[in-house]
Coordinates of C-alpha atoms in Angstrom, one line a residue:
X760 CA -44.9 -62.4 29.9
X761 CA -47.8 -61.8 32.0
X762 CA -49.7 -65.0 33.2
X763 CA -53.5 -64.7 33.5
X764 CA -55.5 -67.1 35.4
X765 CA -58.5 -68.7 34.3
X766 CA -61.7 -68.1 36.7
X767 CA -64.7 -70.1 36.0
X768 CA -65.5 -73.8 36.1
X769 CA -65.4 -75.1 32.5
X770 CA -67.2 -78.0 33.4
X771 CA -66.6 -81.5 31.3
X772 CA -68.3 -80.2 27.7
X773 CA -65.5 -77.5 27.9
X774 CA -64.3 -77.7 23.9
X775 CA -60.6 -76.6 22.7
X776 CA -60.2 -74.8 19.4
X777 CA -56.7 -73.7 18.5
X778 CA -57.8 -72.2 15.2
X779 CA -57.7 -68.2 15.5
X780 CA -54.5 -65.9 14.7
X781 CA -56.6 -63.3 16.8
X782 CA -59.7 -62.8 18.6
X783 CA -61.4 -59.6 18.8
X784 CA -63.7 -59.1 21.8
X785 CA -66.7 -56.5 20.6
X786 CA -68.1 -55.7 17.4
X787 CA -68.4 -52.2 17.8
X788 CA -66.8 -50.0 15.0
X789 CA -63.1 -50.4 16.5
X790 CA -63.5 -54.1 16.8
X791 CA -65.0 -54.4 13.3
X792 CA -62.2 -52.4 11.9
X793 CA -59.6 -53.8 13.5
X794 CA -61.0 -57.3 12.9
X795 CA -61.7 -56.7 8.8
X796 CA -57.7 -55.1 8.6
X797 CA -56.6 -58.2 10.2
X798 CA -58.2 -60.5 8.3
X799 CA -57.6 -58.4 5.0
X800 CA -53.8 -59.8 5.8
X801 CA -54.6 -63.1 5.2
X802 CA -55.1 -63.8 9.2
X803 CA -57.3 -66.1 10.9
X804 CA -59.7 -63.4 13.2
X805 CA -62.7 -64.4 15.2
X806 CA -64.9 -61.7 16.5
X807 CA -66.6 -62.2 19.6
X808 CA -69.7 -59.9 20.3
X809 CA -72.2 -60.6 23.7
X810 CA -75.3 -59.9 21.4
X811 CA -77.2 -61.2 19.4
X812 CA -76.7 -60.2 15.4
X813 CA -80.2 -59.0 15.3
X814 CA -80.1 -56.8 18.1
X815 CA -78.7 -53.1 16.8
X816 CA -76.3 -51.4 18.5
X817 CA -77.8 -48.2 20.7
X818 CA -76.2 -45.5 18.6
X819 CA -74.4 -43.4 20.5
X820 CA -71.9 -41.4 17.9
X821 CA -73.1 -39.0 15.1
X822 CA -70.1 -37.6 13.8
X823 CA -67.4 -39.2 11.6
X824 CA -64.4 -36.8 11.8
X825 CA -62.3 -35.8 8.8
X826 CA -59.2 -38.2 9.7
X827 CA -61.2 -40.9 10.1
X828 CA -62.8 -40.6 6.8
X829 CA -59.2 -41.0 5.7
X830 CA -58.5 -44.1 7.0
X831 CA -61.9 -45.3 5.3
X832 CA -61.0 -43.8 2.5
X833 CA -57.9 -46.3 3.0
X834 CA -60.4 -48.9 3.0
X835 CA -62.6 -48.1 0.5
X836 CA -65.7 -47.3 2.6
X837 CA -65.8 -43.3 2.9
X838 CA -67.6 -42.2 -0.5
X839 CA -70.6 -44.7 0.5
X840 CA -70.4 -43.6 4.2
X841 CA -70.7 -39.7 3.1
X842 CA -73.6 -41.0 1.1
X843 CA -75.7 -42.0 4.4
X844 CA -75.0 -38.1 6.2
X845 CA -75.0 -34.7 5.9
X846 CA -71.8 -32.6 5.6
X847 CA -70.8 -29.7 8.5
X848 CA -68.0 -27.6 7.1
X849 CA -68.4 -25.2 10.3
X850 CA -68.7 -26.6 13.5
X851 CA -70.9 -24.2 16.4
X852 CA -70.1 -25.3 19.6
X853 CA -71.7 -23.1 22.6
X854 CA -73.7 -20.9 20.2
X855 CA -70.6 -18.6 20.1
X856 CA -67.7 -20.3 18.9
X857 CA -67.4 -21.4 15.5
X858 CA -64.9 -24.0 13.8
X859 CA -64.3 -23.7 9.7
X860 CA -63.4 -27.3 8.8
X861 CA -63.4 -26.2 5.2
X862 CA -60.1 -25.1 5.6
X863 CA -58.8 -28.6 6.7
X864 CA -56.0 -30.0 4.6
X865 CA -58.1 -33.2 3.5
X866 CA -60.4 -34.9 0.6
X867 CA -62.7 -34.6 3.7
X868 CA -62.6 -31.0 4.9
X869 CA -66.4 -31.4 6.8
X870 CA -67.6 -33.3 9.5
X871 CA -70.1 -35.8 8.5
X872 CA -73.0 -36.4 10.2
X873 CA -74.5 -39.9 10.2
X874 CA -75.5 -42.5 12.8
X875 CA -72.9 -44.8 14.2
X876 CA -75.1 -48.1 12.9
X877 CA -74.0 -46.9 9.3
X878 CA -70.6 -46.8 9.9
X879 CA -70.9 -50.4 11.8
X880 CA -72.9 -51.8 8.5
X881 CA -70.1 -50.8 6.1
X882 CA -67.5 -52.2 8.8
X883 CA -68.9 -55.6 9.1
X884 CA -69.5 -56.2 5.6
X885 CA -65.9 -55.8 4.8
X886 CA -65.2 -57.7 7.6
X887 CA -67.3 -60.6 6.1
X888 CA -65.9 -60.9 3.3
X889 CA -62.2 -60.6 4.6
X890 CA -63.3 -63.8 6.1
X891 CA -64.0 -62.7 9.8
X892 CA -65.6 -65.4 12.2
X893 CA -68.3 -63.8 14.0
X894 CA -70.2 -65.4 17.1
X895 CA -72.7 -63.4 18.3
X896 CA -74.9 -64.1 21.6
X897 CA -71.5 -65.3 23.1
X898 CA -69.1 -63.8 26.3
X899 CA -65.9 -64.1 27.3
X900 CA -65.7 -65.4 30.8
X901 CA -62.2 -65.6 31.2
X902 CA -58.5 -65.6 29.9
X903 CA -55.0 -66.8 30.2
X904 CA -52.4 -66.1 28.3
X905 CA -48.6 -67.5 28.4
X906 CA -45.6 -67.3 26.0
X907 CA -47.2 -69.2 22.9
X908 CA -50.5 -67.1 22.8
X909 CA -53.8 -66.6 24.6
X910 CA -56.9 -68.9 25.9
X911 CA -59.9 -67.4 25.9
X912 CA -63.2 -68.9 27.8
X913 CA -66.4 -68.1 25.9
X914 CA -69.9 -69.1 27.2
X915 CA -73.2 -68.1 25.8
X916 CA -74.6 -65.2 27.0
X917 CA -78.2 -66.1 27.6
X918 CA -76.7 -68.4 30.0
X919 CA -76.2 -72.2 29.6
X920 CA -74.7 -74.7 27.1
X921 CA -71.4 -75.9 27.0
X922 CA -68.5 -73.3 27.5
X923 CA -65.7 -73.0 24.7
X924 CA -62.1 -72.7 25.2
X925 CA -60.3 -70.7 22.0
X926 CA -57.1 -70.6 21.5
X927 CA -55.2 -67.6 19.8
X928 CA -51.8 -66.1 19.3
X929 CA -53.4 -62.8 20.6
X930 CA -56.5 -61.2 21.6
X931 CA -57.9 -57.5 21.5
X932 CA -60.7 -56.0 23.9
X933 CA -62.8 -53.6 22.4
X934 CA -65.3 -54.3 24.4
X935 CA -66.2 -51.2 25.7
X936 CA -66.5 -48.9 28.8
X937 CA -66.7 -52.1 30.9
X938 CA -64.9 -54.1 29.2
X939 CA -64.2 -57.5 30.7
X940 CA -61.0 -58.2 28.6
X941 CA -59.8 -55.3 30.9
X942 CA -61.3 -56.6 34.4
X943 CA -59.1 -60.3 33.4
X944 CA -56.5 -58.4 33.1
X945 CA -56.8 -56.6 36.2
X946 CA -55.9 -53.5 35.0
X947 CA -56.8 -50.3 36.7
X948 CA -58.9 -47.5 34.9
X949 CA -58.4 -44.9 36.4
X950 CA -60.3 -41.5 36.5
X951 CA -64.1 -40.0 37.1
X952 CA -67.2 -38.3 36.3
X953 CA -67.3 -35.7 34.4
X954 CA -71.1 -35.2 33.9
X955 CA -74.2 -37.0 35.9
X956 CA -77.4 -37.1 35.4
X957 CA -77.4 -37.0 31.3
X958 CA -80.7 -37.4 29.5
X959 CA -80.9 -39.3 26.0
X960 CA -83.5 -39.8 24.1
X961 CA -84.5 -40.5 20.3
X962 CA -87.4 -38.3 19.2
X963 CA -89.4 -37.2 16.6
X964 CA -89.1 -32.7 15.5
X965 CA -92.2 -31.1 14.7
X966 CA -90.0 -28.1 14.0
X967 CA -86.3 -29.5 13.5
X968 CA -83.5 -26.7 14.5
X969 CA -81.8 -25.1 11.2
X970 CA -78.3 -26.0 12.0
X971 CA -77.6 -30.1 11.0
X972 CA -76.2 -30.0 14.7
X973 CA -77.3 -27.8 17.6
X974 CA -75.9 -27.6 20.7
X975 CA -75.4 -24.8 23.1
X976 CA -75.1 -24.7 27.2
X977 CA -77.1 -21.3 28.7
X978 CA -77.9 -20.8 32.7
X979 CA -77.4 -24.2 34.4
X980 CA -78.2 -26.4 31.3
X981 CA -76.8 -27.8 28.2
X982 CA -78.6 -29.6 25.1
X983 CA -77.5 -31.3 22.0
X984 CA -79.6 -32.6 18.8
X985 CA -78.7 -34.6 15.8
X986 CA -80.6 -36.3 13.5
X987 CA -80.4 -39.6 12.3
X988 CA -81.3 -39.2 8.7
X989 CA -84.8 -41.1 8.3
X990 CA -86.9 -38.7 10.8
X991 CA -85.8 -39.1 14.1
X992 CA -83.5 -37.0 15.7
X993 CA -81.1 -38.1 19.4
X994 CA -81.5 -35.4 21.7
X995 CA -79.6 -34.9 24.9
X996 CA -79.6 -32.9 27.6
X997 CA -78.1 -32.0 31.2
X998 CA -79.9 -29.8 34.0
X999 CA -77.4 -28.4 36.8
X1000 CA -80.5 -28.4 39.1
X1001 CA -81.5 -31.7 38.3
X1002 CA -78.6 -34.0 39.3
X1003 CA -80.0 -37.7 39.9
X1004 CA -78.5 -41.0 39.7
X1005 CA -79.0 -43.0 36.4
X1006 CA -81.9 -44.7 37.6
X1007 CA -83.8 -41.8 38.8
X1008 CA -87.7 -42.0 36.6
X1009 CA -87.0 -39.7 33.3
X1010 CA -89.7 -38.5 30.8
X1011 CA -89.7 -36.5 27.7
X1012 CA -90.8 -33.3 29.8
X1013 CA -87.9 -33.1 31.9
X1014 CA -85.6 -32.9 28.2
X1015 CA -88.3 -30.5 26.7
X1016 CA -87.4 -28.4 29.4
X1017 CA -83.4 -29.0 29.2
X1018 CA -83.9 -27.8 25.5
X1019 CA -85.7 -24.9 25.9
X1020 CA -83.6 -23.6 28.5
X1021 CA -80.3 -24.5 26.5
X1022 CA -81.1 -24.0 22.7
X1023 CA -84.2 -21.6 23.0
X1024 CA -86.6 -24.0 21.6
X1025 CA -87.9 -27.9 22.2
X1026 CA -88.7 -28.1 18.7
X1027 CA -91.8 -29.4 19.1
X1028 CA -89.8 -33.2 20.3
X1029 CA -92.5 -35.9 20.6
X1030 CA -93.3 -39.6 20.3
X1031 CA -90.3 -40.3 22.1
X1032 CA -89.0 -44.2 20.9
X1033 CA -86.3 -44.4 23.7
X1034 CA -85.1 -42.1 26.9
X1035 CA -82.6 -43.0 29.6
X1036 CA -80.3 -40.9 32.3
X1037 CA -76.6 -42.1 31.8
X1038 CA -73.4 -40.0 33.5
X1039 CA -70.4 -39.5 31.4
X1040 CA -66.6 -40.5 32.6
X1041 CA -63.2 -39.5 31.9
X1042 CA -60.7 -42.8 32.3
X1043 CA -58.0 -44.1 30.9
X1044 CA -56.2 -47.4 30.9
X1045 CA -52.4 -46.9 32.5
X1046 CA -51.4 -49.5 29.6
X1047 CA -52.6 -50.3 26.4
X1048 CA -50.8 -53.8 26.0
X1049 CA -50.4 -56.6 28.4
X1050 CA -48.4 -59.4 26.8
X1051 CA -50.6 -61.0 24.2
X1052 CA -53.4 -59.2 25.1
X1053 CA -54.0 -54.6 23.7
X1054 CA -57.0 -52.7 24.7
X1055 CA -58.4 -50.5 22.1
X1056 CA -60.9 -48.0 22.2
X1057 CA -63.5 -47.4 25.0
X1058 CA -62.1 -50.4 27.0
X1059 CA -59.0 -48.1 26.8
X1060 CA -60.5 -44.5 27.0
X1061 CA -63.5 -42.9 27.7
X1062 CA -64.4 -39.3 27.5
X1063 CA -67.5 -37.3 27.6
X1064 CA -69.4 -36.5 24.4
X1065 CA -68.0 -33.1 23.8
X1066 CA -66.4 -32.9 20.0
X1067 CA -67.9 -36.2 18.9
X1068 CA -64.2 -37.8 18.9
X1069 CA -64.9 -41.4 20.8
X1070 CA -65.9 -43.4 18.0
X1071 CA -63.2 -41.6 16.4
X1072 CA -60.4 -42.0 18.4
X1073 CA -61.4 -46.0 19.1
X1074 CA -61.1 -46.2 14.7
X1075 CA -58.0 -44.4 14.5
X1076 CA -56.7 -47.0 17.6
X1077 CA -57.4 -49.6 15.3
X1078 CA -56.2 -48.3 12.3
X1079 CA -52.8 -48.0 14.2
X1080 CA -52.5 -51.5 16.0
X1081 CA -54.0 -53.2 12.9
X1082 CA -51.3 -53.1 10.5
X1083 CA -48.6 -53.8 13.6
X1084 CA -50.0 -56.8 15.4
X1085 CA -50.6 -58.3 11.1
X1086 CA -46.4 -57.4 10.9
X1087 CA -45.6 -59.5 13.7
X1088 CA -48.3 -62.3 13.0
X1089 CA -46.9 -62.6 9.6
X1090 CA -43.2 -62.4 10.6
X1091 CA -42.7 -59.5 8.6
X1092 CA -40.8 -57.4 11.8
X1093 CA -37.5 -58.1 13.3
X1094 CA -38.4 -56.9 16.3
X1095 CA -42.1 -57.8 17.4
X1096 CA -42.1 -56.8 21.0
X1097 CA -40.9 -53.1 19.9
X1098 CA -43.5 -52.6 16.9
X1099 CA -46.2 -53.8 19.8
X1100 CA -45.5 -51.8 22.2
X1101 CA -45.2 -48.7 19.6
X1102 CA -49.1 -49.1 19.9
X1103 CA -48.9 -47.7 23.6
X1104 CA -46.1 -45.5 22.6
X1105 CA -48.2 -43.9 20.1
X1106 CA -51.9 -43.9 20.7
X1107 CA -51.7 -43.3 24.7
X1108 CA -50.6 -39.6 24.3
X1109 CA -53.8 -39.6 22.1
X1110 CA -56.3 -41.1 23.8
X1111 CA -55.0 -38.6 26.8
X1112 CA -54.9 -35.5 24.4
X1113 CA -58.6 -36.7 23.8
X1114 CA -59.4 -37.3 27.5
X1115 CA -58.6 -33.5 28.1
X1116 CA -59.7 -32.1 25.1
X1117 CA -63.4 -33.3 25.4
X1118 CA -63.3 -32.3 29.1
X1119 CA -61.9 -28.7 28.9
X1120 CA -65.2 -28.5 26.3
X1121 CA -67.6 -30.0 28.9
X1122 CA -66.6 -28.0 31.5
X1123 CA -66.8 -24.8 29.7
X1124 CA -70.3 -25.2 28.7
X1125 CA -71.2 -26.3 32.0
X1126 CA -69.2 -23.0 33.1
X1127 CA -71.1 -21.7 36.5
X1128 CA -69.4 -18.5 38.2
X1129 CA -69.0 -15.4 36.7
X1130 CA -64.9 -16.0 36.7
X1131 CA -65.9 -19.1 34.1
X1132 CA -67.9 -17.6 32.5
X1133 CA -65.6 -14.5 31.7
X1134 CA -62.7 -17.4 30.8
X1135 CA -65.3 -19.0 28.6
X1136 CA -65.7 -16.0 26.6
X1137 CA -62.0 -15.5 26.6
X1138 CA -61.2 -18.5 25.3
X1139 CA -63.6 -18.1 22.5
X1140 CA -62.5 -15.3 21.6
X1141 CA -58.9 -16.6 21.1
X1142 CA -60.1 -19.3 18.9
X1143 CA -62.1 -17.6 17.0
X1144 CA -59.4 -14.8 16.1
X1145 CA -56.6 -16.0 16.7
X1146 CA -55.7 -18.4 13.0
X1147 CA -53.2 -20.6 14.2
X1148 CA -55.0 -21.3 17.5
X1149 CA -58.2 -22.0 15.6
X1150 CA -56.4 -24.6 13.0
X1151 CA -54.7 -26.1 16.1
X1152 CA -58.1 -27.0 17.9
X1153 CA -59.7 -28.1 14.6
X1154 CA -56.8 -30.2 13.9
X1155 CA -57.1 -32.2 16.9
X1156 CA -60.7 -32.3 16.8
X1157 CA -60.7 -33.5 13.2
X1158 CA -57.5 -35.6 13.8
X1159 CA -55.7 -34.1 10.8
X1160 CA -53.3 -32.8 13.5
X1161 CA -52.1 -35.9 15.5
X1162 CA -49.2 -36.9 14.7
X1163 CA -46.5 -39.5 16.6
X1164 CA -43.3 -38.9 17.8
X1165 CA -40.2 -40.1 15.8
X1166 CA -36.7 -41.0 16.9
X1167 CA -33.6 -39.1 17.5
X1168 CA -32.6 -37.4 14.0
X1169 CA -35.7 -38.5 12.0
X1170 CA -36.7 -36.2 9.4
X1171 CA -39.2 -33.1 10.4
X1172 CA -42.3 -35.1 8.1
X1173 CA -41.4 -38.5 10.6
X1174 CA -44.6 -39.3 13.1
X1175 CA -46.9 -36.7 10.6
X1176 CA -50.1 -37.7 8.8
X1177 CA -49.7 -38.0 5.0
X1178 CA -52.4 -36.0 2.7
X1179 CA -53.9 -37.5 0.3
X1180 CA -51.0 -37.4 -2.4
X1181 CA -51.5 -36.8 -5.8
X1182 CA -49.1 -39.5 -7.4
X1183 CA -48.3 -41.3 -11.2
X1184 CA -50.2 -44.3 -9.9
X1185 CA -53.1 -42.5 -8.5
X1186 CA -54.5 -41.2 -4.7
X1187 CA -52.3 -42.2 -2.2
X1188 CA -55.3 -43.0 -0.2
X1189 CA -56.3 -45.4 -2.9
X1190 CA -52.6 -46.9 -3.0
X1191 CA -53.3 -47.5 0.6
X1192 CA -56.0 -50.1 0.0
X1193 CA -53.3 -52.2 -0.3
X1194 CA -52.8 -52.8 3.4
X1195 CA -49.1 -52.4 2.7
X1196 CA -46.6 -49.4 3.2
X1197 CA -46.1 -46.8 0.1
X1198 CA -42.6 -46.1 -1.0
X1199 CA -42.8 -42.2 -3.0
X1200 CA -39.8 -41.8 -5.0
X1201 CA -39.0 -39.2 -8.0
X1202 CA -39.4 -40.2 -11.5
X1203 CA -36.4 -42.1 -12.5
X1204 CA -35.4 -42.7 -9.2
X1205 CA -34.0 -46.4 -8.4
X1206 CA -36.2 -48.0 -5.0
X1207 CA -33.6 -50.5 -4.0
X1208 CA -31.2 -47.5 -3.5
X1209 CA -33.1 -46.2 -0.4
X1210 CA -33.6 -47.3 2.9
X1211 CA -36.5 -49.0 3.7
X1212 CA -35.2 -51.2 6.0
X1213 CA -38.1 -49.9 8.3
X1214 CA -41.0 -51.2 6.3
X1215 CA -42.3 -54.4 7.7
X1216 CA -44.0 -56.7 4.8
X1217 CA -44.5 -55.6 1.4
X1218 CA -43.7 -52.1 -0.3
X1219 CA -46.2 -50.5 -3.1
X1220 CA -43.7 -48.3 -5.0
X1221 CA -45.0 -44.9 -6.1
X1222 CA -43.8 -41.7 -8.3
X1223 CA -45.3 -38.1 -8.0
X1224 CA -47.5 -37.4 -10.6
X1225 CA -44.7 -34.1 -10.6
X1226 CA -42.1 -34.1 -12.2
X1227 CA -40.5 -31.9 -10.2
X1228 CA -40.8 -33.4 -6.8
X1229 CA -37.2 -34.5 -5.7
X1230 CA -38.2 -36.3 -1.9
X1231 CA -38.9 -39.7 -1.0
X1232 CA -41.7 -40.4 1.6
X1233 CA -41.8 -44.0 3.2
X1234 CA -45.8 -43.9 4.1
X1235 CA -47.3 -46.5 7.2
X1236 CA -50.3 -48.6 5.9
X1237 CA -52.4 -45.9 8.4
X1238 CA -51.2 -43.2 6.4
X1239 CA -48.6 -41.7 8.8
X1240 CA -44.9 -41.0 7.1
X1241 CA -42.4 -43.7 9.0
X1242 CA -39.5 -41.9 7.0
X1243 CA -38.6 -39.1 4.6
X1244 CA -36.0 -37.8 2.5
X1245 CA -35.3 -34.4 0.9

């Protein structure tokens, strides 16, 4: 096991609490997720969050993709979140190329547009009432972690008072890009820029672009609006000639010309509440798991904004090492250390997928020579034609397409999302709500005489509202098949 030391003085008022199952350090959508599926499992989770409960979160994602509205759907949270957006069933990307979600496999075949503060709102609720300890205004200064579990050191962050030492079994950073869980660690994160000088700003439209979404890249610049729903609209933008660090002076003139360049128009932006220049980096974490201590999200991955898939990708992490690390709390696995590390096993090859995904987008909007430009048009051209290649990028964009590998002789459906199944007992997505896996069987058929030996905790047994359906399907509590039968 990995030993951690402890920097910092505690000083004498240094406090001990042995109370928590887990901590969770950042209450950003993957921690508040991952902290509400935790505590849903009848564990002890405190959430640790450096500001203040009043302070909003600068909203940085727009778009909910169609997998993770499954595993809210899971949850109970996806018909009010689709309440707070608009719907995209076609995606534009570059003015020329053009995704049809409405041919996704899903309850959810769109992407919904809606800012990333209603998708926290919903998030912490449930998290609240699943009995989460939150403590806001507080950092974690330093851990240590040994065979029996994890210390963490916690101070205010306004500085001051009395530090706290907190004792858990394990702890999770999703803390972000610079994420200090990851620092203690001493873990490497390895990778670069992939776009400077980025301009961000929330605006007001005198004359707000027809599509929900527009972005497009022309000449030596790129733009991007969305709205946020109540009048104001988040509009970036990226100028080729322009390339300044982040704290170069920015005004709105200098993304009212991005725009026009880019997307034809300014539409008429104004009354500017917020602007800032930010650079975008590709990294990722070489592990996801260190002992008692996972990385999750941005503090394992970041990526530039192309595809809207961050906040996405940090949910689906959750989703994933949620139901695991509540297995092994709960003694429900025979082997822990294996289900664990299943979490790197499985979302790594993601989060890379991701990594490369987003890039290949950025840099072909940002495409310079003629010789990228020509592969540019190529390329759209072979999505846009070309069926299978066009369901393979919207799959992975969506997330409808991921899927894990299984073992040596698994069944072709092992490692593969599930659909929403239509079953006896209802949705499966409802059935999921449970926290627990989903045993499928045929009318008539007796559970006890299948294996399930693979299904950590508790089993909701289910029939196919078909008669004639003859397989059995062993479904994950994150909605991917752990085993099938014919």
């Amino acid at each position: 096991m990995t030993s951690i030391g402890m920097t910092g003085e505690p000083g004498t008022d240094t406090r001990t609490h042995t109370d928590a199952d887990v901590v969770v350090v950042g209450a950003g959508p993957t921690g508040l997720l991952l902290a509400g599926d935790l505590a849903a499992a009848g564990l002890r989770v405190t959430l640790v969050e450096r500001r203040s409960h009043a302070t909003g979160n600068l909203t940085r994602a727009f778009g909910v993709h169609a997998r993770t509205l499954e595993l809210l759907d899971a949850r109970d949270l996806a018909d009010e979140l689709v309440g707070t957006g608009t719907t995209l069933t076609r995606l534009r990307l570059f003015g020329r190329l053009s995704l049809d979600l409405s041919r996704l496999r899903s309850r959810f075949p769109y992407l919904l547009v809606t800012p990333q503060y209603e998708v926290e709102r919903l998030l912490e609720r449930r998290a609240r009432a699943a009995g989460v300890e939150f403590r806001h205004d507080t950092v974690l200064r330093a851990l240590r972690q040994d065979t029996e579990g994890v210390t963490a050191e916690l101070a205010p962050s306004t500085g001051g008072g009395a530090a706290v030492r907190l004792r858990a079994r394990y702890l999770v950073g999703a803390d972000g890009v610079r994420s200090t869980v990851r620092d203690q660690l001493g873990l490497p994160f390895p990778g670069r820029p992939v776009v400077r000088s980025l301009v961000l700003a929330d605006v007001r439209l005198t004359d707000p672009p027809e599509d929900v979404l527009a972005a497009d890249g022309k000449d030596d610049a790129f733009a991007f609006t969305a709205p946020f729903g109540d009048g104001w609209y988040r509009v970036m933008g990226w100028d080729r000639r322009r390339q300044v660090p982040d704290g170069a002076p920015v005004d709105l003139d200098e993304l009212r010309g991005i725009a026009r360049r880019a997307l034809g128009s300014d539409f008429g932006m104004h009354d500017a509440r917020w602007i800032s220049r930010f650079h975008s980096d590709e990294r990722q974490v070489p592990a996801y798991r260190a002992g008692r201590v996972l990385l999750a999200g941005d503090a394992a991955h970041v990526h530039s904004p192309a595809g809207g898939q961050g906040m996405n990708t940090g949910l689906q992490d959750a989703a994933n090492l949620s139901w695991k690390l509540a297995a092994v709390l709960r003694g429900d696995t025979r082997d822990p250390e294996a289900l664990l590390d299943s979490y790197h096993a499985e979302r790594h090859p993601v989060g890379t997928a991701v990594v490369r995904g987003s890039g290949t987008i950025i840099r072909l909007a940002m495409a310079r020579t003629p010789l990228r430009r020509a592969a540019r048009a190529a390329a759209v051209r072979l999505v846009t034609t070309v069926r299978p290649l066009s369901a393979k990028v919207t799959g992975m964009l969506s997330g409808i397409g991921v899927s894990y590998p299984a073992g040596r002789g698994a069944h072709r459906l092992a490692g593969r999302r599930a659909p929403d199944l239509s079953l006896a007992e209802g949705r499966l997505y409802e059935l999921l709500r449970a926290g627990s896996f989903v045993l499928v069987v045929p009318r008539g058929a007796h559970p006890a005489a299948l294996e399930i030996s693979t299904a950590p905790g508790g089993v909701v047994r289910a029939t196919w509202a078909n008669p004639a359906r003859r397989g059995a399907l062993l479904v994950r509590p994150d909605g991917y098949i752990a085993w099938a039968r014919d």
